[in-house]
């Protein structure tokens, strides 16, 4: 179905569509960036900064 949340998924997105017996036609959708280049680089930089503070 073209209207389904997973139909318009971008390459670096994570999408969870939570359906239930009562909300099958209108699921709870959680969408956010996945492990793309920028997200991964930001996480590594954050980890390095945290390590530097601890040393």
PDB file of C-alpha atoms in Angstrom:
ATOM      1  CA  UNK A   1       0.000   0.000   0.000  1.00  0.00           C
ATOM      2  CA  UNK A   2       1.483   3.366  -0.953  1.00  0.00           C
ATOM      3  CA  UNK A   3       0.087   5.037   2.190  1.00  0.00           C
ATOM      4  CA  UNK A   4       1.843   2.583   4.540  1.00  0.00           C
ATOM      5  CA  UNK A   5       4.672   4.180   6.620  1.00  0.00           C
ATOM      6  CA  UNK A   6       7.231   1.744   5.200  1.00  0.00           C
ATOM      7  CA  UNK A   7       6.355   2.623   1.591  1.00  0.00           C
ATOM      8  CA  UNK A   8       8.187   5.984   1.737  1.00  0.00           C
ATOM      9  CA  UNK A   9      11.215   4.732   3.667  1.00  0.00           C
ATOM     10  CA  UNK A  10      14.445   6.606   2.914  1.00  0.00           C
ATOM     11  CA  UNK A  11      17.760   4.686   2.782  1.00  0.00           C
ATOM     12  CA  UNK A  12      19.015   5.930   6.174  1.00  0.00           C
ATOM     13  CA  UNK A  13      15.697   5.896   8.065  1.00  0.00           C
ATOM     14  CA  UNK A  14      14.547   3.586  10.804  1.00  0.00           C
ATOM     15  CA  UNK A  15      10.783   3.150  10.971  1.00  0.00           C
ATOM     16  CA  UNK A  16       8.688   1.213  13.433  1.00  0.00           C
ATOM     17  CA  UNK A  17       4.987   0.868  12.676  1.00  0.00           C
ATOM     18  CA  UNK A  18       3.206  -0.553  15.705  1.00  0.00           C
ATOM     19  CA  UNK A  19      -0.161  -2.006  14.817  1.00  0.00           C
ATOM     20  CA  UNK A  20      -2.773  -3.443  17.132  1.00  0.00           C
ATOM     21  CA  UNK A  21      -6.124  -5.081  16.780  1.00  0.00           C
ATOM     22  CA  UNK A  22      -7.822  -1.689  17.254  1.00  0.00           C
ATOM     23  CA  UNK A  23      -5.380   0.486  15.313  1.00  0.00           C
ATOM     24  CA  UNK A  24      -4.477  -1.666  12.315  1.00  0.00           C
ATOM     25  CA  UNK A  25      -5.450   1.076   9.822  1.00  0.00           C
ATOM     26  CA  UNK A  26      -3.718   3.856  11.786  1.00  0.00           C
ATOM     27  CA  UNK A  27      -0.557   2.423  13.425  1.00  0.00           C
ATOM     28  CA  UNK A  28       1.703   4.265  15.852  1.00  0.00           C
ATOM     29  CA  UNK A  29       4.726   5.251  13.738  1.00  0.00           C
ATOM     30  CA  UNK A  30       8.176   6.004  15.163  1.00  0.00           C
ATOM     31  CA  UNK A  31      10.583   7.301  12.541  1.00  0.00           C
ATOM     32  CA  UNK A  32      14.099   8.648  12.863  1.00  0.00           C
ATOM     33  CA  UNK A  33      17.550   8.677  11.343  1.00  0.00           C
ATOM     34  CA  UNK A  34      19.381   5.400  11.174  1.00  0.00           C
ATOM     35  CA  UNK A  35      23.083   4.750  11.110  1.00  0.00           C
ATOM     36  CA  UNK A  36      23.896   6.992   8.187  1.00  0.00           C
ATOM     37  CA  UNK A  37      27.260   8.675   7.724  1.00  0.00           C
ATOM     38  CA  UNK A  38      26.450  11.885   9.609  1.00  0.00           C
ATOM     39  CA  UNK A  39      24.676  10.163  12.497  1.00  0.00           C
ATOM     40  CA  UNK A  40      27.502   7.668  12.958  1.00  0.00           C
ATOM     41  CA  UNK A  41      30.184  10.377  12.826  1.00  0.00           C
ATOM     42  CA  UNK A  42      28.286  12.444  15.399  1.00  0.00           C
ATOM     43  CA  UNK A  43      27.989   9.464  17.743  1.00  0.00           C
ATOM     44  CA  UNK A  44      31.710   8.678  17.462  1.00  0.00           C
ATOM     45  CA  UNK A  45      32.630  12.308  18.129  1.00  0.00           C
ATOM     46  CA  UNK A  46      30.341  12.362  21.158  1.00  0.00           C
ATOM     47  CA  UNK A  47      31.929   9.165  22.505  1.00  0.00           C
ATOM     48  CA  UNK A  48      35.452  10.571  22.038  1.00  0.00           C
ATOM     49  CA  UNK A  49      34.491  13.805  23.814  1.00  0.00           C
ATOM     50  CA  UNK A  50      33.035  11.818  26.719  1.00  0.00           C
ATOM     51  CA  UNK A  51      36.192   9.688  26.974  1.00  0.00           C
ATOM     52  CA  UNK A  52      38.350  12.828  26.978  1.00  0.00           C
ATOM     53  CA  UNK A  53      36.328  14.225  29.897  1.00  0.00           C
ATOM     54  CA  UNK A  54      36.797  11.020  31.884  1.00  0.00           C
ATOM     55  CA  UNK A  55      40.587  10.882  31.385  1.00  0.00           C
TER      56      UNK A  55
END
